[in-house]
Structure formats: C-alpha cells, structure tokens
PDB file of C-alpha atoms in Angstrom:
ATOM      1  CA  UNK A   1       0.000   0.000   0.000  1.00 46.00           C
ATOM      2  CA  UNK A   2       1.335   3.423  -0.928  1.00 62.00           C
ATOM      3  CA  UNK A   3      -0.455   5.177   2.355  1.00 61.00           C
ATOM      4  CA  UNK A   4       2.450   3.978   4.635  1.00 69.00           C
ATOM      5  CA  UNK A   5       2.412   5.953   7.459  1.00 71.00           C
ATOM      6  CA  UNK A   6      -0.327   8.359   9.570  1.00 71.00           C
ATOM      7  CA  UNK A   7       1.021  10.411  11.807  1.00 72.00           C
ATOM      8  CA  UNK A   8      -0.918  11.200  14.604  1.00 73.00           C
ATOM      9  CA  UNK A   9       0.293  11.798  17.843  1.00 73.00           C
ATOM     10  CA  UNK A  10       2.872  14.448  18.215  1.00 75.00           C
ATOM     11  CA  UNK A  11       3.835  15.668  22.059  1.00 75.00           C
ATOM     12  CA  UNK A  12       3.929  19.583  20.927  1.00 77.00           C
ATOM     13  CA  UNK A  13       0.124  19.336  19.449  1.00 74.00           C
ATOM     14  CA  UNK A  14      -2.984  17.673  20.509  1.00 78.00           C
ATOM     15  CA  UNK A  15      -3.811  14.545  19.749  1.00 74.00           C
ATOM     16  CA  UNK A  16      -6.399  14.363  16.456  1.00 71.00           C
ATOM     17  CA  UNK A  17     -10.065  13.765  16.398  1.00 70.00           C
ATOM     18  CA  UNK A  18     -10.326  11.288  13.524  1.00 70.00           C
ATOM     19  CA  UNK A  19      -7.533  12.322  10.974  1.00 73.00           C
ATOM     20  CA  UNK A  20      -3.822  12.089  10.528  1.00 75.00           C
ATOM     21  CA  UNK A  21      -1.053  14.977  11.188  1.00 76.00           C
ATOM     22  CA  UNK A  22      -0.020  14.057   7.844  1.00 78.00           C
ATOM     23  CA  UNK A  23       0.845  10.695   6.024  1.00 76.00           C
ATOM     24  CA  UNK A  24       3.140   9.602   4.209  1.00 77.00           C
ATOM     25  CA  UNK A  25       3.497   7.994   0.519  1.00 76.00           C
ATOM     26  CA  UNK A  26       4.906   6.105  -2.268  1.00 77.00           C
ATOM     27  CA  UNK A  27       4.644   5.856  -5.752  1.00 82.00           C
ATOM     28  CA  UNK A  28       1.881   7.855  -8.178  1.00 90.00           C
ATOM     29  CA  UNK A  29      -0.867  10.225  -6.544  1.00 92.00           C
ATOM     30  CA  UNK A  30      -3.878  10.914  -8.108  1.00 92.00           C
ATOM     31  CA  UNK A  31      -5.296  14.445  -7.054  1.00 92.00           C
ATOM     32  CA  UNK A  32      -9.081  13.935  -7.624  1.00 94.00           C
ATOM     33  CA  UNK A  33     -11.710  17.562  -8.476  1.00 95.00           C
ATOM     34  CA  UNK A  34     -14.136  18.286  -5.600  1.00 95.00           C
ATOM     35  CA  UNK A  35     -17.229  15.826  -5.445  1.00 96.00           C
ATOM     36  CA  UNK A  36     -20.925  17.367  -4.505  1.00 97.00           C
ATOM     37  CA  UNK A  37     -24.192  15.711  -3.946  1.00 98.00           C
ATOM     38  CA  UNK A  38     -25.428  14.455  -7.700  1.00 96.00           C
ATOM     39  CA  UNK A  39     -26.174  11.336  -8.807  1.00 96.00           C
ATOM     40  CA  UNK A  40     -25.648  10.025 -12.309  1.00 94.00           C
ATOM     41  CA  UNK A  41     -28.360  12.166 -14.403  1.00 95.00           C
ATOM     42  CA  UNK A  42     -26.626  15.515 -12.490  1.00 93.00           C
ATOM     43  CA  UNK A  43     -29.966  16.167 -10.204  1.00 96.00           C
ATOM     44  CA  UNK A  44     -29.114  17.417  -6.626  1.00 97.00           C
ATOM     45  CA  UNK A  45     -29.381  14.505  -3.306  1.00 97.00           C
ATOM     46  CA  UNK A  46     -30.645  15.711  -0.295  1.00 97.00           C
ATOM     47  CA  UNK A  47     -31.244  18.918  -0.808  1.00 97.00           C
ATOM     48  CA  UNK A  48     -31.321  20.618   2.675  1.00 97.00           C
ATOM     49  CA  UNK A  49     -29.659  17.436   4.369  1.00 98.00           C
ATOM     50  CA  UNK A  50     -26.154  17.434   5.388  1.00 98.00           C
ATOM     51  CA  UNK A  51     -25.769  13.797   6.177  1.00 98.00           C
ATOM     52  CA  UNK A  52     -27.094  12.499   2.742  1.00 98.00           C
ATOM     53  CA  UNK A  53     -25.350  15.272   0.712  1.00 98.00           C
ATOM     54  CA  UNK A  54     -21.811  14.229   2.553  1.00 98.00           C
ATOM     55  CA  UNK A  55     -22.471  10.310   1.775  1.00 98.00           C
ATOM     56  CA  UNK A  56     -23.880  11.246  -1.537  1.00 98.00           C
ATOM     57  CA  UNK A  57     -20.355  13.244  -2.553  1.00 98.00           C
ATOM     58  CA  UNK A  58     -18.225  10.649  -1.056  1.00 98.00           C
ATOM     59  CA  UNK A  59     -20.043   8.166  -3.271  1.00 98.00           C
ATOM     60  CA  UNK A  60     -18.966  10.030  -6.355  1.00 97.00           C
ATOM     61  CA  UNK A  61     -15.349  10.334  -5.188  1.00 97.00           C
ATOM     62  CA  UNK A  62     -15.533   6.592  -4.407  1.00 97.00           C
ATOM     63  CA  UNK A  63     -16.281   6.395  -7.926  1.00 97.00           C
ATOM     64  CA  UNK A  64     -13.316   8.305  -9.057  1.00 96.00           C
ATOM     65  CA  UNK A  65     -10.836   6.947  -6.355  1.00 96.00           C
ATOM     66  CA  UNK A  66     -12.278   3.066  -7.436  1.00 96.00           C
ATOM     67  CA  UNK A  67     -11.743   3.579 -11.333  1.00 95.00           C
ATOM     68  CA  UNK A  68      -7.601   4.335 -10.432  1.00 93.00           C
ATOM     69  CA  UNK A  69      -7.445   0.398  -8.715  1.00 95.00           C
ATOM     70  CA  UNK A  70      -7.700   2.190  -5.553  1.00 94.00           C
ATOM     71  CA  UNK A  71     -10.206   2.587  -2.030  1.00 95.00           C
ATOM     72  CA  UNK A  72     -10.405   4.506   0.926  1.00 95.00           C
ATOM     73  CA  UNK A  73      -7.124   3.060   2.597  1.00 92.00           C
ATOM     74  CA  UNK A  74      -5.654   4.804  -0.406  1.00 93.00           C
ATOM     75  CA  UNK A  75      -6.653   8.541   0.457  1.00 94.00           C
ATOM     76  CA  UNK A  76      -3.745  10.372   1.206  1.00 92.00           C
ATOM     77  CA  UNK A  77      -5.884  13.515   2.207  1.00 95.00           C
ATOM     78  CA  UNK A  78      -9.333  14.889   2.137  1.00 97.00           C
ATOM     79  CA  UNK A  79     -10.720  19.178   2.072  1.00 98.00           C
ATOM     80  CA  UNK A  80     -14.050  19.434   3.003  1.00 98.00           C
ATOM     81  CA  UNK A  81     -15.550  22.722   1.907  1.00 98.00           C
ATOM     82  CA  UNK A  82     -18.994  23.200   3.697  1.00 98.00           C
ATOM     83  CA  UNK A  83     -21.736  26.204   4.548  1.00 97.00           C
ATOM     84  CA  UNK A  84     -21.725  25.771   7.812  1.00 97.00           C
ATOM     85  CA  UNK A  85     -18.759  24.948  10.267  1.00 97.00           C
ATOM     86  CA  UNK A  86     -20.663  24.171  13.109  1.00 97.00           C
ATOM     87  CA  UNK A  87     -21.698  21.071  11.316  1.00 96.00           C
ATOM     88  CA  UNK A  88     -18.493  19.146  11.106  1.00 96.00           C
ATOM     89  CA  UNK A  89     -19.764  16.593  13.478  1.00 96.00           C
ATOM     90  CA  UNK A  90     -22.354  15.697  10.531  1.00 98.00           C
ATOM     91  CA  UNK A  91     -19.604  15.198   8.344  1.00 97.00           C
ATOM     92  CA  UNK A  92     -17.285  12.805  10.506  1.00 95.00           C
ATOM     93  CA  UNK A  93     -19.966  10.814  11.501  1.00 97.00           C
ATOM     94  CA  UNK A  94     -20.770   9.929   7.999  1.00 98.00           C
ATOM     95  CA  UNK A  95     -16.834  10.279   6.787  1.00 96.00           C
ATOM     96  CA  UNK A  96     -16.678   7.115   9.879  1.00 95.00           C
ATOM     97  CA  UNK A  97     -19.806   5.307   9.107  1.00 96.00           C
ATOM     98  CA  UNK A  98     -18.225   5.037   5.429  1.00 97.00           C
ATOM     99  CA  UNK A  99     -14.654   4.706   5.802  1.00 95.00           C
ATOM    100  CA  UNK A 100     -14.315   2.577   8.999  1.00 94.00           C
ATOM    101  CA  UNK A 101     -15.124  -0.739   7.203  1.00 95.00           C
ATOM    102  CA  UNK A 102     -12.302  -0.094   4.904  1.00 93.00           C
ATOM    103  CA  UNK A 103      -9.680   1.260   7.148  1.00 92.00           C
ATOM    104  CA  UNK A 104     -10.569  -0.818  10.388  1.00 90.00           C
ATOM    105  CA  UNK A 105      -8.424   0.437  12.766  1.00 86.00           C
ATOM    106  CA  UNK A 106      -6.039   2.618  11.101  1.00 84.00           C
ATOM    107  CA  UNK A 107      -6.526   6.339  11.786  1.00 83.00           C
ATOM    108  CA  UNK A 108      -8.510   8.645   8.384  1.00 87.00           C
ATOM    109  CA  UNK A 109      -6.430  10.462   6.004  1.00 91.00           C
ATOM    110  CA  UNK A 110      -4.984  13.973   6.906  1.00 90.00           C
ATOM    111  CA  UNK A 111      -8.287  16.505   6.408  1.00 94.00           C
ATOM    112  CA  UNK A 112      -8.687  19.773   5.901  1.00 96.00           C
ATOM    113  CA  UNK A 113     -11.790  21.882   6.037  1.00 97.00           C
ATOM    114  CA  UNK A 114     -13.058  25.124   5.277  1.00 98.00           C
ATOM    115  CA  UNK A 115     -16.228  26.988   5.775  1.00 98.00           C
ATOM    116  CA  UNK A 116     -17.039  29.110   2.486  1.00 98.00           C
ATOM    117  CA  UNK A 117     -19.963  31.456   1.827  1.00 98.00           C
ATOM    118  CA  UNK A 118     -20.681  29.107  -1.161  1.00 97.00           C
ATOM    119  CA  UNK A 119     -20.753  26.321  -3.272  1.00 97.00           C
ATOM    120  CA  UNK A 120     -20.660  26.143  -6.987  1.00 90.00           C
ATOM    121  CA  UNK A 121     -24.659  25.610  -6.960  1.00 94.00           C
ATOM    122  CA  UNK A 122     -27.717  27.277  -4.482  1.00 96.00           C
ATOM    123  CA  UNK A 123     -28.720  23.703  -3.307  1.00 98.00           C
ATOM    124  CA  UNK A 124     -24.826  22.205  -1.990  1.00 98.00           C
ATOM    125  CA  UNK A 125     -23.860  22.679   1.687  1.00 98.00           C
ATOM    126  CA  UNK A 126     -20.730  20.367   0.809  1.00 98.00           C
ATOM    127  CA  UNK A 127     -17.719  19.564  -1.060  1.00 98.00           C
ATOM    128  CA  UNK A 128     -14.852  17.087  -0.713  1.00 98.00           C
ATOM    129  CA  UNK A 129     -11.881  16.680  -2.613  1.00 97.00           C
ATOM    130  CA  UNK A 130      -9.162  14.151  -2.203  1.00 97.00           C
ATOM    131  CA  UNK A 131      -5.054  13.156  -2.957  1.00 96.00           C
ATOM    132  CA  UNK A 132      -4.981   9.465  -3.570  1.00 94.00           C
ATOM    133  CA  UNK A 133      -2.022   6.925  -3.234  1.00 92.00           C
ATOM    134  CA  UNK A 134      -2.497   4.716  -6.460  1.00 92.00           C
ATOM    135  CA  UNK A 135      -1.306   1.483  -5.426  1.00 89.00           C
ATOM    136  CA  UNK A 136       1.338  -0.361  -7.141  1.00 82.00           C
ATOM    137  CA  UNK A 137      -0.132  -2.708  -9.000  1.00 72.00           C
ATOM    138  CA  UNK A 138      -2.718  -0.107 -10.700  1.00 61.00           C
ATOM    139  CA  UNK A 139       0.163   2.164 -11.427  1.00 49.00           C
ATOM    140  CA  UNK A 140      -0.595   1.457 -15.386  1.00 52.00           C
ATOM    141  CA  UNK A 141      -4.112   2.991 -14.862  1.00 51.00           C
TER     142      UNK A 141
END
C-alpha cells in the first residue's frame, strides 16, 4: 500500500479527532476535483440534508478513487468545503460510518476543512476533494 504511514500523535500538538497529522506515501498520486451531492443524471441529493449530501459526494469520489485500482485506505488527504462549520460533526460521523469498514483500525487520512460562503450551486452545503495513493499494482491505470 502506498499510504504507509499516519502520523498522529505528536507531544507539541494535541492529539487528532479522527484524521492524521499528515501521512506519508509512495509511488503515483492521483489528485481527484471536488465531489458534490449528484447522482448520475446531475440532479441534486438531499437537498437541505447534510448527512445524505456528505455520503452522496463521497459516493462520487468513491467512484473516481475506485476507477484508479484504488479505495479509501488509499486517500492520502481529504478538504471538506462546507456552509456551515458548526456542522463538522455531521460530516465525521458519515466520513466514519463510510470509511471505517475499509480502514478498520487505522486512523482517516490527513483533512482539511473550510467553511465558504458558497458552493458552486444554491442547493450544496458540501464539497470534498481528495489526494490518492495509487497502489502499485494499478500504477498502469
């Protein structure tokens, strides 16, 4: 796996709540265009809903980060862009209901997020981006 190490504990800064310092990598990265809530024919998910817009974008980046041979073990880093700060709690819990049967007990990728006064369209409260570690053996991808 090109993800080889996530640091998280570091005596001059606390310790994390759910993401990495920083990790480190190997090999190809793939540096994958924000994801928001649409499904295949482009119409908006959960309009007004936080928790189905988040699983709803990192769906679509699943798509992306799949297609490359890789999965969520392979995220290197996430940014979250979002409306609304105060919400992050939304946004882990689904980050954790979705990436904790892939990563098991190794900690998430380093994250990043901002709050913005908006979103590309009226009707997002969320975007995520991602780096991705292309594994070795999908390097010819």
């Amino acid at each position: 796996m090109p993800a080889e190490e996530r640091l998280t504990e570091l005596a001059a800064l606390p310790t994390t709540p759910g993401y990495a310092h920083a990790v480190t990598v190997t090999g190809k990265l793939a540096f994958i265009s924000g994801q928001v809530a649409v499904d295949a024919a482009g119409c908006v998910v959960g309009v007004d809903d936080l928790a189905a817009q988040t699983r709803q974008a990192l769906s679509n980046l699943h798509h992306v980060i799949r297609r490359f041979g890789a999965d969520w073990s392979d995220v290197v880093k996430f940014t979250w862009f979002v409306l609304d700060a105060s919400e992050v709690q939304t946004i882990r819990d689904v980050r954790d209901e979705i990436l904790r049967p892939a990563l098991g007990e190794v900690h998430n990728p380093a994250s990043t997020l901002v709050q913005v006064a908006a979103l590309f369209g009226p009707d997002f409260l969320v975007e995520v981006e991602a780096v991705v570690a292309i594994p070795d053996e999908a390097s010819d991808v």
